[in-house]
Structures are given as C-alpha cells and as structure tokens.
Amino acid sequence: MPSPFIPDGYTRETTIPASAQWDEIHLVYRPMIRSDVIEYTARTKGIDDAGWMAIVDEILSKKIVSWTLRGPDGQTVPVSAASIASLVPSLPPKLWGVVSGNTEPEKDTGDATKN
C-alpha cells in the first residue's frame, strides 16, 4: 500500500516515454511536498507568464536529481533552470506533472501503456 507520507531523504524514479521530439528519459527526482507547494503558491501570486515559467524552471532544476536527457551532441544535458528553459515546449509540463504530483508517473515496468 502506498504511503502519503514522504520522509526526508526520499527520491523517486520514473521514465518519460519517447516522443517524436525526445528519446525515452529516465528521471530521478524528489517530488514536491506540502512546504514546496506553499512556497510555489506564494511566489507565483500576481506574476506574468514569463515570471511563472522562470519559477517553474527553477523549482524543476532543484527537484530533478538526474535525467538521461541528451543534447544534439549526444552528451547528457546538465540539470539547470537554463537547460529546462531551453527544452521543447511540450516537455517541461510533463516534468512538472511528475515532480508536482499532478500526473501519475509512468510505472517502471517497461510498458508505457496505461490501464
């Protein structure tokens, strides 16, 4: 049975399936906990879209421990707010969904189909 309590020192892993714009990405991350959500909510009140995106990029860069995302040169792209800001527009929402807990991460079964 899964527990809703996330102790300090936790990490989780998932895979973001390949798409036409990226290869499969193995993601090691620290999911947001309640205090992160409170901070996010406070920081994003009354700001424009560009400011919101910058805050999301910063939060993602702090919550993603590692990924297998590779650049055009085949090298792993370092996790940073700047690299997240440089991703194709459809990938950061997937990362945010996983880290924020707003979407269910893919199960590590090797099968990308959902029930």
Coordinates of N, CA and C in Angstrom, one line a residue:
M1 N 0.9 -1.2 0.0 CA 0.0 0.0 0.0 C 0.9 1.2 0.0
P2 N 0.7 2.2 -0.9 CA 1.5 3.4 -0.9 C 1.2 4.3 0.3
S3 N 2.2 5.0 0.7 CA 2.0 5.9 1.8 C 2.0 7.3 1.4
P4 N 1.1 8.2 1.9 CA 1.1 9.6 1.5 C 2.2 10.4 2.3
F5 N 2.9 9.7 3.2 CA 4.0 10.4 3.9 C 5.3 10.3 3.1
I6 N 5.9 11.4 2.9 CA 7.2 11.4 2.1 C 8.3 11.8 3.1
P7 N 9.1 10.9 3.6 CA 10.1 11.2 4.6 C 11.3 12.0 3.9
D8 N 12.0 12.7 4.7 CA 13.2 13.5 4.2 C 14.2 12.4 3.7
G9 N 14.9 12.8 2.6 CA 15.9 11.9 2.1 C 15.3 11.0 0.9
Y10 N 14.1 11.3 0.5 CA 13.5 10.4 -0.5 C 13.9 10.8 -1.9
T11 N 13.9 9.9 -2.8 CA 14.0 10.1 -4.2 C 13.1 9.1 -4.9
R12 N 12.6 9.4 -6.0 CA 11.8 8.5 -6.8 C 12.3 8.5 -8.2
E13 N 12.0 7.4 -8.9 CA 12.4 7.3 -10.3 C 11.2 7.0 -11.2
T14 N 11.3 7.4 -12.4 CA 10.3 7.1 -13.4 C 10.9 7.3 -14.8
T15 N 10.1 6.9 -15.8 CA 10.6 7.0 -17.2 C 9.5 7.9 -17.9
I16 N 10.0 8.8 -18.7 CA 9.1 9.6 -19.6 C 9.2 8.9 -20.9
P17 N 8.2 8.4 -21.5 CA 8.3 7.7 -22.7 C 8.8 8.6 -23.9
A18 N 9.4 8.0 -24.8 CA 9.9 8.7 -26.0 C 8.8 9.3 -26.8
S19 N 9.1 10.4 -27.5 CA 8.1 11.0 -28.4 C 8.8 11.3 -29.7
A20 N 8.1 12.0 -30.6 CA 8.8 12.5 -31.8 C 9.9 13.5 -31.5
Q21 N 9.8 14.1 -30.3 CA 10.7 15.2 -30.0 C 11.9 14.8 -29.0
W22 N 11.8 13.7 -28.4 CA 12.8 13.3 -27.5 C 12.8 11.7 -27.4
D23 N 14.0 11.2 -27.0 CA 14.1 9.8 -26.7 C 13.6 9.6 -25.3
E24 N 13.4 8.3 -24.9 CA 12.9 8.0 -23.5 C 13.9 8.7 -22.5
I25 N 13.3 9.2 -21.5 CA 14.1 9.9 -20.4 C 13.8 9.2 -19.1
H26 N 14.9 8.7 -18.5 CA 14.9 8.1 -17.2 C 15.1 9.3 -16.2
L27 N 14.2 9.5 -15.3 CA 14.2 10.7 -14.4 C 14.3 10.2 -13.0
V28 N 15.2 10.8 -12.2 CA 15.4 10.6 -10.8 C 15.0 12.0 -10.2
Y29 N 14.0 12.0 -9.3 CA 13.5 13.3 -8.8 C 13.1 13.2 -7.4
R30 N 13.0 14.4 -6.8 CA 12.4 14.5 -5.4 C 11.1 15.2 -5.6
P31 N 10.0 14.5 -5.3 CA 8.7 15.1 -5.5 C 8.4 16.2 -4.6
M32 N 7.6 17.1 -5.0 CA 7.2 18.3 -4.2 C 6.4 17.8 -3.0
I33 N 6.7 18.4 -1.8 CA 5.9 18.1 -0.6 C 5.2 19.4 -0.3
R34 N 4.4 19.3 0.7 CA 3.4 20.4 1.0 C 4.2 21.7 1.2
S35 N 5.3 21.7 1.9 CA 6.0 23.0 2.0 C 6.5 23.6 0.7
D36 N 6.8 22.7 -0.3 CA 7.2 23.2 -1.6 C 6.0 23.8 -2.3
V37 N 4.8 23.2 -2.2 CA 3.6 23.8 -2.8 C 3.3 25.1 -2.2
I38 N 3.4 25.3 -0.9 CA 3.1 26.5 -0.2 C 4.1 27.6 -0.8
E39 N 5.4 27.3 -0.9 CA 6.4 28.2 -1.4 C 6.0 28.6 -2.8
Y40 N 5.7 27.6 -3.7 CA 5.4 27.8 -5.1 C 4.2 28.8 -5.2
T41 N 3.1 28.5 -4.4 CA 1.9 29.3 -4.4 C 2.2 30.7 -4.0
A42 N 3.0 30.9 -3.0 CA 3.3 32.3 -2.6 C 4.2 33.0 -3.6
R43 N 5.1 32.4 -4.2 CA 6.0 33.0 -5.2 C 5.3 33.3 -6.5
T44 N 4.2 32.6 -6.9 CA 3.6 32.8 -8.2 C 2.4 33.7 -8.2
K45 N 2.0 34.2 -7.0 CA 0.8 35.1 -7.0 C 1.1 36.4 -7.7
G46 N 0.2 36.8 -8.6 CA 0.3 38.1 -9.3 C 1.4 38.3 -10.3
I47 N 2.1 37.2 -10.8 CA 3.1 37.4 -11.7 C 2.7 37.0 -13.1
D48 N 3.4 37.5 -14.1 CA 3.1 37.2 -15.5 C 3.5 35.8 -15.9
D49 N 3.2 35.4 -17.1 CA 3.5 34.1 -17.6 C 5.0 33.8 -17.6
A50 N 5.8 34.8 -18.1 CA 7.2 34.6 -18.1 C 7.8 34.4 -16.7
G51 N 7.3 35.2 -15.8 CA 7.8 35.0 -14.4 C 7.4 33.7 -13.8
W52 N 6.2 33.2 -14.2 CA 5.8 31.9 -13.7 C 6.6 30.8 -14.3
M53 N 6.9 30.9 -15.6 CA 7.8 29.9 -16.2 C 9.2 29.8 -15.6
A54 N 9.7 31.0 -15.3 CA 11.1 31.1 -14.7 C 11.1 30.4 -13.3
I55 N 10.0 30.6 -12.5 CA 9.9 29.9 -11.2 C 9.7 28.4 -11.4
V56 N 8.9 28.0 -12.3 CA 8.8 26.5 -12.6 C 10.1 25.9 -13.0
D57 N 10.8 26.6 -13.9 CA 12.1 26.1 -14.3 C 13.1 26.0 -13.1
E58 N 13.1 26.9 -12.2 CA 13.9 26.9 -11.1 C 13.6 25.8 -10.1
I59 N 12.3 25.6 -9.9 CA 11.8 24.5 -9.0 C 12.2 23.2 -9.6
L60 N 11.9 23.0 -10.9 CA 12.3 21.7 -11.5 C 13.8 21.4 -11.4
S61 N 14.6 22.5 -11.6 CA 16.0 22.2 -11.5 C 16.5 21.8 -10.1
K62 N 15.7 22.2 -9.1 CA 16.1 21.8 -7.7 C 15.5 20.4 -7.4
K63 N 14.4 20.0 -8.0 CA 13.8 18.8 -7.7 C 14.2 17.6 -8.6
I64 N 14.8 17.9 -9.8 CA 15.3 16.8 -10.6 C 16.7 16.5 -10.2
V65 N 16.9 15.3 -9.7 CA 18.3 14.8 -9.3 C 19.1 14.5 -10.5
S66 N 18.6 13.7 -11.4 CA 19.3 13.4 -12.6 C 18.3 13.0 -13.7
W67 N 18.8 13.0 -14.9 CA 18.0 12.6 -16.1 C 18.9 12.1 -17.1
T68 N 18.3 11.4 -18.1 CA 19.1 10.8 -19.2 C 18.9 11.6 -20.5
L69 N 18.5 12.9 -20.3 CA 18.2 13.8 -21.5 C 19.5 14.1 -22.1
R70 N 19.6 13.9 -23.4 CA 20.8 14.2 -24.2 C 20.6 15.3 -25.2
G71 N 21.7 16.1 -25.3 CA 21.7 17.2 -26.3 C 22.0 16.7 -27.7
P72 N 22.1 17.6 -28.7 CA 22.4 17.2 -30.0 C 23.7 16.5 -30.2
D73 N 24.6 16.8 -29.3 CA 26.0 16.2 -29.3 C 26.1 14.8 -28.7
G74 N 24.9 14.3 -28.2 CA 24.9 13.0 -27.6 C 25.3 13.0 -26.1
Q75 N 25.7 14.1 -25.6 CA 26.1 14.2 -24.2 C 24.9 14.5 -23.3
T76 N 24.9 14.0 -22.0 CA 23.8 14.3 -21.1 C 23.8 15.8 -20.8
V77 N 22.6 16.4 -20.9 CA 22.4 17.8 -20.6 C 22.4 18.0 -19.1
P78 N 23.2 18.9 -18.5 CA 23.1 19.2 -17.1 C 21.8 19.7 -16.7
V79 N 21.3 19.3 -15.5 CA 20.0 19.8 -15.0 C 20.3 21.2 -14.5
S80 N 19.6 22.1 -15.0 CA 19.6 23.5 -14.6 C 18.4 24.2 -15.0
A81 N 18.1 25.4 -14.4 CA 16.9 26.2 -14.9 C 17.1 26.6 -16.3
A82 N 18.4 27.0 -16.7 CA 18.6 27.4 -18.1 C 18.4 26.3 -19.1
S83 N 18.8 25.0 -18.7 CA 18.6 23.9 -19.7 C 17.1 23.6 -19.8
I84 N 16.4 23.7 -18.7 CA 15.0 23.4 -18.7 C 14.3 24.4 -19.5
A85 N 14.7 25.7 -19.4 CA 14.1 26.8 -20.2 C 14.4 26.6 -21.7
S86 N 15.4 25.8 -22.1 CA 15.8 25.6 -23.5 C 15.1 24.3 -24.1
L87 N 14.3 23.6 -23.3 CA 13.7 22.4 -23.8 C 12.5 22.7 -24.8
V88 N 12.1 21.7 -25.6 CA 11.0 21.9 -26.4 C 9.8 22.2 -25.5
P89 N 8.8 23.0 -26.0 CA 7.7 23.5 -25.1 C 6.9 22.4 -24.5
S90 N 6.8 21.2 -25.1 CA 5.9 20.1 -24.6 C 6.5 19.3 -23.5
L91 N 7.9 19.4 -23.2 CA 8.5 18.6 -22.2 C 8.4 19.1 -20.8
P92 N 8.6 20.4 -20.6 CA 8.5 20.9 -19.2 C 7.2 20.6 -18.5
P93 N 6.1 20.7 -19.2 CA 4.8 20.4 -18.5 C 4.8 18.9 -18.0
K94 N 5.4 18.0 -18.8 CA 5.5 16.6 -18.4 C 6.4 16.5 -17.1
L95 N 7.5 17.2 -17.1 CA 8.4 17.1 -15.9 C 7.7 17.7 -14.7
W96 N 7.0 18.8 -14.9 CA 6.2 19.5 -13.8 C 5.2 18.6 -13.3
G97 N 4.4 17.9 -14.2 CA 3.4 17.0 -13.7 C 3.9 15.9 -12.8
V98 N 5.1 15.4 -13.2 CA 5.7 14.3 -12.4 C 6.2 14.9 -11.0
V99 N 7.0 15.9 -11.1 CA 7.6 16.5 -9.9 C 6.5 17.1 -8.9
S100 N 5.5 17.7 -9.5 CA 4.4 18.3 -8.6 C 3.4 17.3 -8.1
G101 N 3.4 16.1 -8.7 CA 2.4 15.1 -8.3 C 1.1 15.3 -9.0
N102 N 1.0 16.2 -10.0 CA -0.2 16.4 -10.7 C -0.6 15.4 -11.7
T103 N 0.4 14.6 -12.1 CA 0.2 13.4 -13.0 C 0.9 12.2 -12.4
E104 N 0.3 11.1 -12.7 CA 0.9 9.8 -12.2 C 2.1 9.5 -13.0
P105 N 3.3 9.3 -12.4 CA 4.5 8.9 -13.2 C 4.3 7.6 -13.8
E106 N 5.0 7.4 -14.9 CA 4.9 6.0 -15.6 C 5.5 5.0 -14.6
K107 N 4.9 3.8 -14.6 CA 5.4 2.8 -13.8 C 6.7 2.2 -14.4
D108 N 7.6 1.8 -13.6 CA 8.9 1.2 -14.1 C 8.7 -0.2 -14.5
T109 N 7.8 -0.5 -15.4 CA 7.5 -1.9 -15.8 C 8.1 -2.1 -17.2
G110 N 8.5 -1.0 -17.9 CA 9.0 -1.2 -19.2 C 7.9 -1.1 -20.3
D111 N 6.6 -1.0 -19.8 CA 5.5 -0.9 -20.6 C 4.8 0.4 -20.4
A112 N 4.8 1.2 -21.5 CA 4.3 2.6 -21.4 C 2.8 2.7 -21.5
T113 N 2.1 1.6 -21.7 CA 0.6 1.6 -21.8 C 0.0 1.9 -20.4
K114 N -1.1 2.5 -20.4 CA -1.8 2.8 -19.2 C -3.1 2.0 -19.1
N115 N -3.5 1.7 -17.9 CA -4.7 0.9 -17.7 C -5.9 1.8 -17.7

